[in-house]
Amino acid sequence: MPDGTSATGEPLVRIRGAAKRFGALTVFENVDLDVHESEVVVLIGPSGAGKSTLLRCVNGLERLDGGTIDIGGERLGYRESALNRMRRHVGMVFQNFNLFPHMTVLGNVTCAPAKVARRPYREVEEEARGLLDKVGLADKCDVYPSSLSGGQRQRVAIARALAMHPRLMLFDEPTSALDPELVGEVLDVMRALAAEGMTMMIVTHEMRFARRVADRVVLVADGGIAEQGPPETVLDAPRTARARDFLRAVLEH
Amino acid sequence: MEWFSDFVDTAPTFLQALWITLQLALWSIVLAAVLGGVLAFLRLSRFQAVRMLAAGYISLIRGTPLVTQLFIIYFGLASIITIEAFWAGVIGLTAHNAAYVAEIYRSGIQSVPTGQIEAGRSLGMSKWTTLRLVISPQALRTVLPSLGNQFIIAVKDTSVAAFITVAELFRTAQIVAAEKFRPLEFYVIVGVYYLVIVLLLSGAVRALEQRLGRYNV
Ligand SMILES: Nc1ncnc2c1ncn2[C@@H]1O[C@H](COP(=O)(O)OP(=O)(O)OP(=O)(O)O)[C@@H](O)[C@H]1O
Ligand SMILES: [Mg+2]
């Protein structure tokens, strides 16, 4: 599906004619984008192009000014209760981790499933320990986030989001705040997640990661989607001048 | 050793007064902690009229002397409603402290980074749950020193209730000093009573800070 909109079956995320403005600034308009079950979509583009904003619109942290977003066939609205229900199924990982500093690592991971989804704590805790083991932090359950490295914090943040059993994971530059030597451990976790079939939308500047993991790369620029397609096409043989300019700028350093 | 015998002789009277001071302080601090929360909530409302109302109340309280506020409630309202002096004191001190506590809460809430709120919301927490689980614990940790400070001021400010006839520590000192013609001794003695309460309270606040300080950001 090179244009990203034609496919068999209902997409998990269907964005149609999306527009977002901040006052006089139009960040993007007429954005159409589908993300299918188990697909990994990587969003790239110049700074300020609106990648974060688009991602944040998908879980309602930002409100669209036009167009629609459907997740799992359900129209995204802005009624508090509907929004809260939808967000349980959409995990988000932030550039700055945003772990809760007053909770232990285990507390961070168990908090939402226990107190939002109200699942029995025993079951939640057992699963949280499993998730922390999966991201390589089984021995860090009882420490506070302040004692962790950036890479460890981001892996906890991923485990925290996974604890809600999301159908979709959003990542906004998950490795941009990390020292270079810590990037790999986070990308490894994400790659494993992709291999398990998790549906993911990822904003990143890690081009090598995009090439290896993305099913589709979407270039966000000039107020919309400038080009999209499989990584081999968008990254190696871009069709648009916009994409060539951007890639040249990125690859220069 | 006049000082010492003055202290011992009047101890029963002062201890009775101390009990009234403590009740006055406890009631007004607990009620102000609650009312201050409501005020802070209104102060951060998304409706401008509500925000302005709360802000107006706070600047009115902060802009006028406590003694004036107590006189209005006890003497001023006497023609409309008679309130027992003790409860007039509780109402006045609560109304007064709540304004300061509200500002402290507000600064604490605003000190929590938006990323924390977004993290909570993106996990499906409602606004209320986010406030309860994410914002309040962090805000409380941040403002605990200022809050403790305000409560210490509140304890000392109960002495103003002396002027609306509440038989608390300071009024008792005034009466005893006048009876015995020894103002220096009894005003110093009453000062010591306040000092002891404040030192105990400061110790409690510090202990609480340490307990909550296990994590650092
Ligand atoms: N809350 C906001 N209020 C006003 N303008 C905003 C707000 N958030 C983002 N913007 C603006 O919208 C535009 C898109 O921002 P966005 O953060 O989505 O870009 P981005 O593609 O993620 O960039 P970067 O790669 O630097 O993270 C920018 O011009 C930014 O200044
Ligand atoms: Mg961004």
Coordinates of N, CA, C and O in Angstrom, one line a residue, chain B residues 50-128:
Chain B
V50 N -15.1 32.6 37.9 CA -14.8 31.8 39.1 C -13.4 32.1 39.5 O -13.1 32.4 40.7
R51 N -12.5 32.1 38.6 CA -11.1 32.4 38.9 C -11.0 33.8 39.5 O -10.3 34.0 40.5
M52 N -11.7 34.8 39.0 CA -11.6 36.1 39.5 C -12.2 36.3 40.9 O -11.7 37.0 41.7
L53 N -13.3 35.5 41.1 CA -13.9 35.5 42.4 C -13.0 35.0 43.5 O -12.8 35.7 44.5
A54 N -12.3 33.9 43.2 CA -11.4 33.3 44.1 C -10.2 34.3 44.3 O -9.7 34.5 45.4
A55 N -9.7 34.8 43.2 CA -8.5 35.7 43.3 C -8.9 37.0 44.1 O -8.1 37.5 44.9
G56 N -10.1 37.5 43.9 CA -10.6 38.6 44.7 C -10.7 38.4 46.2 O -10.2 39.2 47.0
Y57 N -11.2 37.2 46.5 CA -11.3 36.8 47.9 C -9.9 36.8 48.5 O -9.6 37.3 49.6
I58 N -8.9 36.1 47.8 CA -7.6 36.0 48.3 C -6.9 37.4 48.5 O -6.3 37.6 49.5
S59 N -7.1 38.3 47.5 CA -6.4 39.5 47.7 C -7.1 40.4 48.8 O -6.4 41.2 49.5
L60 N -8.4 40.2 48.9 CA -9.1 40.9 50.0 C -8.5 40.5 51.4 O -8.2 41.3 52.2
I61 N -8.4 39.2 51.6 CA -7.9 38.6 52.8 C -6.4 39.1 53.0 O -6.0 39.5 54.1
R62 N -5.6 39.0 52.0 CA -4.2 39.3 52.1 C -4.0 40.8 52.3 O -2.9 41.2 52.8
G63 N -5.0 41.6 51.9 CA -4.8 43.0 51.9 C -5.3 43.7 53.2 O -5.2 44.9 53.3
T64 N -5.9 42.9 54.1 CA -6.4 43.5 55.3 C -5.8 42.8 56.5 O -5.6 41.6 56.5
P65 N -5.7 43.5 57.6 CA -5.1 42.9 58.8 C -6.0 41.8 59.4 O -7.3 42.0 59.4
L66 N -5.4 40.8 59.9 CA -6.2 39.7 60.6 C -7.1 40.3 61.7 O -8.3 39.8 61.8
V67 N -6.6 41.2 62.4 CA -7.4 41.7 63.6 C -8.7 42.4 63.1 O -9.7 42.3 63.6
T68 N -8.6 43.0 61.9 CA -9.8 43.6 61.3 C -10.8 42.6 60.9 O -12.0 42.7 61.2
Q69 N -10.3 41.5 60.3 CA -11.2 40.4 59.9 C -11.9 39.8 61.1 O -13.1 39.6 61.1
L70 N -11.1 39.6 62.2 CA -11.8 39.0 63.4 C -12.8 40.0 64.0 O -13.9 39.6 64.4
F71 N -12.5 41.3 64.0 CA -13.4 42.3 64.6 C -14.7 42.3 63.8 O -15.8 42.5 64.3
I72 N -14.5 42.3 62.5 CA -15.7 42.3 61.6 C -16.6 41.1 61.9 O -17.8 41.3 62.1
I73 N -16.0 39.9 62.1 CA -16.8 38.7 62.3 C -17.5 38.8 63.7 O -18.6 38.5 63.9
Y74 N -16.7 39.2 64.7 CA -17.2 39.1 66.1 C -18.0 40.3 66.5 O -19.2 40.1 66.9
F75 N -17.4 41.5 66.3 CA -18.2 42.7 66.7 C -19.1 43.2 65.6 O -20.2 43.6 65.8
G76 N -18.6 43.2 64.4 CA -19.3 43.8 63.2 C -20.6 43.0 63.0 O -21.6 43.7 62.8
L77 N -20.5 41.7 63.0 CA -21.7 40.9 62.7 C -22.6 40.7 63.9 O -23.7 40.1 63.7
A78 N -22.2 41.3 65.0 CA -23.0 41.1 66.2 C -24.5 41.5 66.1 O -25.4 40.9 66.7
S79 N -24.7 42.6 65.3 CA -26.0 43.1 65.1 C -26.9 42.1 64.3 O -28.1 42.1 64.4
I80 N -26.3 41.3 63.5 CA -27.0 40.3 62.6 C -27.1 39.0 63.3 O -28.1 38.3 63.4
I81 N -25.9 38.5 63.7 CA -25.8 37.2 64.3 C -24.8 37.1 65.4 O -23.7 37.7 65.2
T82 N -25.1 36.5 66.5 CA -24.1 36.4 67.5 C -23.4 35.0 67.5 O -24.1 34.0 67.4
I83 N -22.1 35.1 67.4 CA -21.3 33.9 67.3 C -20.5 33.9 68.6 O -19.9 34.9 69.0
E84 N -20.4 32.8 69.2 CA -19.6 32.6 70.4 C -18.1 33.0 70.0 O -17.7 32.7 68.9
A85 N -17.4 33.6 70.9 CA -16.1 34.2 70.6 C -15.2 33.1 70.0 O -14.5 33.4 69.0
F86 N -15.2 31.9 70.6 CA -14.2 30.9 70.2 C -14.5 30.6 68.7 O -13.6 30.5 67.9
W87 N -15.8 30.4 68.4 CA -16.1 30.0 67.0 C -16.0 31.2 66.0 O -15.6 30.9 64.8
A88 N -16.2 32.4 66.5 CA -15.9 33.5 65.7 C -14.4 33.5 65.3 O -14.0 33.8 64.2
G89 N -13.6 33.2 66.3 CA -12.1 33.1 66.1 C -11.8 32.0 65.1 O -11.0 32.2 64.2
V90 N -12.4 30.8 65.2 CA -12.2 29.7 64.3 C -12.5 30.1 62.9 O -11.8 29.9 61.9
I91 N -13.7 30.8 62.7 CA -14.2 31.2 61.4 C -13.2 32.2 60.8 O -12.8 32.1 59.7
G92 N -12.8 33.2 61.6 CA -11.9 34.2 61.1 C -10.6 33.7 60.7 O -10.0 34.0 59.7
L93 N -10.0 32.9 61.6 CA -8.7 32.3 61.3 C -8.7 31.4 60.1 O -7.8 31.4 59.3
T94 N -9.8 30.6 60.0 CA -9.9 29.7 58.9 C -10.0 30.5 57.6 O -9.3 30.3 56.6
A95 N -10.9 31.5 57.6 CA -11.0 32.4 56.4 C -9.7 33.0 56.0 O -9.3 33.1 54.8
H96 N -8.9 33.4 57.0 CA -7.6 34.1 56.8 C -6.6 33.1 56.3 O -6.0 33.3 55.2
N97 N -6.4 32.0 57.0 CA -5.4 31.0 56.6 C -5.7 30.4 55.2 O -4.8 30.0 54.5
A98 N -7.0 30.1 55.0 CA -7.3 29.5 53.7 C -6.8 30.2 52.5 O -6.4 29.6 51.5
A99 N -6.8 31.6 52.6 CA -6.4 32.4 51.5 C -4.9 32.1 51.2 O -4.5 31.9 50.0
Y100 N -4.1 32.0 52.3 CA -2.7 31.8 52.1 C -2.4 30.3 51.7 O -1.6 30.1 50.8
V101 N -3.1 29.4 52.3 CA -2.9 28.0 51.9 C -3.3 27.8 50.4 O -2.7 27.0 49.7
A102 N -4.4 28.5 50.0 CA -4.8 28.3 48.6 C -3.7 28.7 47.6 O -3.4 28.0 46.6
E103 N -3.0 29.8 48.0 CA -1.9 30.3 47.1 C -0.7 29.3 47.1 O -0.1 29.0 46.1
I104 N -0.5 28.7 48.3 CA 0.6 27.7 48.4 C 0.2 26.4 47.6 O 1.0 25.9 46.8
Y105 N -1.0 26.0 47.7 CA -1.5 24.8 46.9 C -1.3 25.1 45.4 O -0.9 24.3 44.6
R106 N -1.8 26.3 45.0 CA -1.8 26.7 43.6 C -0.3 26.7 43.1 O 0.0 26.1 42.0
S107 N 0.6 27.2 43.8 CA 2.0 27.2 43.3 C 2.5 25.8 43.2 O 3.3 25.5 42.3
G108 N 2.1 24.9 44.2 CA 2.5 23.5 44.1 C 2.0 22.8 42.9 O 2.7 22.1 42.2
I109 N 0.7 23.0 42.6 CA 0.1 22.4 41.5 C 0.8 22.9 40.2 O 1.1 22.1 39.3
Q110 N 1.0 24.2 40.1 CA 1.6 24.7 38.9 C 3.1 24.3 38.8 O 3.7 24.4 37.7
S111 N 3.7 23.8 39.9 CA 5.1 23.4 39.8 C 5.3 22.0 39.2 O 6.4 21.6 38.8
V112 N 4.2 21.3 39.0 CA 4.3 20.0 38.5 C 4.4 20.1 36.9 O 3.5 20.7 36.3
P113 N 5.4 19.5 36.3 CA 5.6 19.7 34.9 C 4.4 19.2 34.1 O 3.8 18.1 34.5
T114 N 4.0 19.8 33.0 CA 2.9 19.4 32.1 C 3.1 17.9 31.6 O 2.1 17.2 31.4
G115 N 4.4 17.6 31.4 CA 4.6 16.2 31.0 C 4.1 15.1 31.9 O 3.6 14.1 31.5
Q116 N 4.0 15.4 33.2 CA 3.5 14.5 34.2 C 2.0 14.3 34.0 O 1.5 13.2 34.1
I117 N 1.3 15.5 33.7 CA -0.1 15.4 33.5 C -0.4 14.7 32.2 O -1.3 13.8 32.2
E118 N 0.4 14.9 31.2 CA 0.2 14.3 29.9 C 0.4 12.8 30.0 O -0.3 12.0 29.4
A119 N 1.4 12.4 30.8 CA 1.7 11.0 31.0 C 0.5 10.3 31.7 O 0.0 9.2 31.3
G120 N -0.1 11.0 32.7 CA -1.2 10.4 33.4 C -2.4 10.3 32.4 O -3.1 9.2 32.3
R121 N -2.7 11.4 31.7 CA -3.9 11.4 30.8 C -3.7 10.3 29.7 O -4.7 9.7 29.3
S122 N -2.5 10.2 29.2 CA -2.3 9.2 28.1 C -2.4 7.8 28.6 O -2.5 6.9 27.8
L123 N -2.4 7.6 29.9 CA -2.6 6.2 30.4 C -4.1 6.0 30.7 O -4.5 5.0 31.2
G124 N -4.9 7.0 30.3 CA -6.4 6.9 30.5 C -6.9 7.4 31.8 O -8.1 7.2 32.1
M125 N -6.0 8.1 32.6 CA -6.5 8.7 33.8 C -7.4 9.9 33.5 O -7.1 10.7 32.7
S126 N -8.5 10.0 34.3 CA -9.4 11.2 34.2 C -8.6 12.4 34.8 O -7.6 12.2 35.5
K127 N -9.2 13.6 34.6 CA -8.5 14.7 35.2 C -8.4 14.6 36.7 O -7.4 14.9 37.4
W128 N -9.5 14.0 37.3 CA -9.5 13.9 38.8 C -8.5 12.9 39.3 O -7.8 13.1 40.2

